[in-house]
C-alpha positions as a printed Julia matrix, in Angstrom:
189×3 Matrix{Float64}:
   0.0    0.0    0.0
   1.14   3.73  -0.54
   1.63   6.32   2.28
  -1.59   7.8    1.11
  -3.56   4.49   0.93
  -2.27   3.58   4.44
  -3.29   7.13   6.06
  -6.41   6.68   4.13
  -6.74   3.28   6.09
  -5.57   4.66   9.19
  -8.08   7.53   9.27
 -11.19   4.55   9.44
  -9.51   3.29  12.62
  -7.07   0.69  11.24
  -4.33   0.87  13.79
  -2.18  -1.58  11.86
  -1.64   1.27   9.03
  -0.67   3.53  11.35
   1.73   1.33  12.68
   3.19   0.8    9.51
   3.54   4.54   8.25
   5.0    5.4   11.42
   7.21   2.5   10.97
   8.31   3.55   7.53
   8.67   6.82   8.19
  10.04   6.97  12.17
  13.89   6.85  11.18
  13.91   9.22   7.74
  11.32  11.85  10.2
  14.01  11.83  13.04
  17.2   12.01  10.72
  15.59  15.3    9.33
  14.32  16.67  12.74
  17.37  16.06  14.14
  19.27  17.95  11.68
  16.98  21.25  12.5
  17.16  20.79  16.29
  19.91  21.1   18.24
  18.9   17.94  20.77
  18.02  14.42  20.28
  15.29  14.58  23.16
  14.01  17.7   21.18
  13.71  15.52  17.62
  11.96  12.82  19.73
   9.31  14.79  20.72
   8.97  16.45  17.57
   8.54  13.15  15.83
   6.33  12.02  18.09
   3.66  15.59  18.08
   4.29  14.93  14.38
   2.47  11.42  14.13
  -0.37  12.53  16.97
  -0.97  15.63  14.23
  -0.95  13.4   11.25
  -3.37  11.25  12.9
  -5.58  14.8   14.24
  -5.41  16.5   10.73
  -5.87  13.11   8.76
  -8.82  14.8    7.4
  -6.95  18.12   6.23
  -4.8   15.89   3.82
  -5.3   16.8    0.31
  -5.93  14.07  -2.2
  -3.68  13.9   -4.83
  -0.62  14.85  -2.73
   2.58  12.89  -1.58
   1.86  12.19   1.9
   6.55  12.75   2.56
   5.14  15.98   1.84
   2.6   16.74   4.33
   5.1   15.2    6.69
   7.96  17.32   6.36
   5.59  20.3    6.11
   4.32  19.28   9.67
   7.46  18.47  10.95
   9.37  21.82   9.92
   6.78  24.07  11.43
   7.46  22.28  14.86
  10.6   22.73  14.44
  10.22  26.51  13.56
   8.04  26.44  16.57
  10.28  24.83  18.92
  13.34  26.96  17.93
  11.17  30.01  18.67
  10.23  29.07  22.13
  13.77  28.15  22.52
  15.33  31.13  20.88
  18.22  28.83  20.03
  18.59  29.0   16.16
  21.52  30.3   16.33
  22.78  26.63  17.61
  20.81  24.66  15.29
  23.46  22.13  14.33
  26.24  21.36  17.23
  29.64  20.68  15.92
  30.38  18.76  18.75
  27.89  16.15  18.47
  28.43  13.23  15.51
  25.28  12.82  13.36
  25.76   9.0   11.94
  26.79   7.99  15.57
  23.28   8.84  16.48
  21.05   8.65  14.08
  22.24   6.03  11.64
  23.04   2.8   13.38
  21.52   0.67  10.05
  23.58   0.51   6.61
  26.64   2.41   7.25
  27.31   0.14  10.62
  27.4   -2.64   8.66
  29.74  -1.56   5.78
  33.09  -1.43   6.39
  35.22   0.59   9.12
  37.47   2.79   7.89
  41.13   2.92   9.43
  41.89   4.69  12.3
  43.17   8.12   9.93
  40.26   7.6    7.55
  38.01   8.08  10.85
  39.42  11.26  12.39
  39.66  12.73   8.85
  35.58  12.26   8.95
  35.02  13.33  11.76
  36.69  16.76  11.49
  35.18  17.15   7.76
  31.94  16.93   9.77
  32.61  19.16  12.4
  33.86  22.02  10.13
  30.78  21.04   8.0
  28.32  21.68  11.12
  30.26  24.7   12.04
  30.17  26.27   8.66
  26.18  25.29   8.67
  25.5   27.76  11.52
  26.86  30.73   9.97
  24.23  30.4    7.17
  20.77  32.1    7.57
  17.85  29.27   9.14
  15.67  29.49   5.36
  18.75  28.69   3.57
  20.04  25.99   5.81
  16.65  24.57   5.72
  16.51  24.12   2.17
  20.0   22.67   2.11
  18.97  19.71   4.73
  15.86  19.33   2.81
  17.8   18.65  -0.87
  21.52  17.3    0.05
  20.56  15.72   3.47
  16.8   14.25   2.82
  17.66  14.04  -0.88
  14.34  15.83  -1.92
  13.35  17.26  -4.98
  12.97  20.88  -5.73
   9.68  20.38  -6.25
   8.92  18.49  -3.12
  10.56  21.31  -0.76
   8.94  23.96  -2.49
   5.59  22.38  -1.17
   6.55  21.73   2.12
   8.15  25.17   2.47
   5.23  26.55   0.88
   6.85  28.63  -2.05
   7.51  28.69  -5.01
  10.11  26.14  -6.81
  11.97  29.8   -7.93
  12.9   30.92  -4.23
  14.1   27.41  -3.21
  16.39  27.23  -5.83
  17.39  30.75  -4.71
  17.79  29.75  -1.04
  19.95  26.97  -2.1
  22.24  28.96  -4.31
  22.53  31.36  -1.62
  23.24  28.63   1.44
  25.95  26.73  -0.91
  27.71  30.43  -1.64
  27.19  31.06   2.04
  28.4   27.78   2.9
  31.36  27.82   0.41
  32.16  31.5    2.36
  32.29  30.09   5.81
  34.43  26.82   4.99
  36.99  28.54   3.29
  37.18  30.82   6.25
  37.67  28.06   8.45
  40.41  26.98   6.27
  38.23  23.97   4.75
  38.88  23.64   0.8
């Protein structure tokens, strides 16, 4: 069945379609919520309000959308919200804690472990990466975790920003030359 079907399902009382959107759907939410908050209890929570409002708004869901859509769209606004009431965009992305450590424990676990060189070389490509992210303006960084993070289309964050395709492609130019600016600062080429 398809996201849609399943909510579809889910909004007649089938709890086993719930169950199985939230189980497709738990680890990409939390990856992306992480990436906006600054906490892991903070994406927790976020993913969770974002289920209970899929399930409340079921009936606000527009037929002949992509239901990732909707998602995102209802996770970002809590996110926006959240960072408001904790006035801490300006921390959005910690450099000193390790994404895949914590939110990836699936694929990349299983391939193989880089040497010892190969490791610390990651890990302070990351860091720099992180640092360089806060120095960028929150619409721009939120496109760029939307596209090279999430992998979504253009299209797609356009909806769930709700603007037009024009200004995300905009917001991305601008966060990669803003980006570019604050790693070569940082001595990153």
């Amino acid at each position: 069945m398809t996201d849609e079907e399943l909510l579809i399902s889910a909004q007649s009382g089938d709890t086993q379609s719930l169950g199985v959107l939230v189980t497709r759907w738990e680890r990409p939410l939390y990856r992306f919520v992480y990436r906006m908050l600054p906490r892991p209890d903070d994406a927790k929570d976020i993913c969770q309000e974002t289920f209970l409002r899929v399930m409340k708004k079921a009936h606000r869901f527009r037929k002949g959308s992509r239901f990732s859509t909707w998602l995102y769209q209802i996770a970002l606004n809590l996110c926006r919200d959240q960072a408001r009431r904790s006035r801490r965009w300006s921390r959005i992305l910690d450099p000193h804690r390790e994404f895949d450590e914590q939110i990836d424990s699936g694929a990349e676990s299983r391939a193989a472990q880089p040497g010892p060189w190969d490791s610390v070389e990651q890990q302070e490509r990351k860091r720099v990466v992180n640092l360089a992210l806060q120095q960028i303006p929150a619409e721009q960084r939120e496109v760029l975790v939307l596209k090279e993070f999430e992998g979504l289309k253009f299209k797609e964050i356009a909806a769930i920003l709700d603007c037009p395709e024009s200004t995300v492609k905009s917001r991305m130019y601008y966060g990669l030359s803003g980006l570019r600016t604050a790693l070569l600062r940082r001595g990153f080429t």
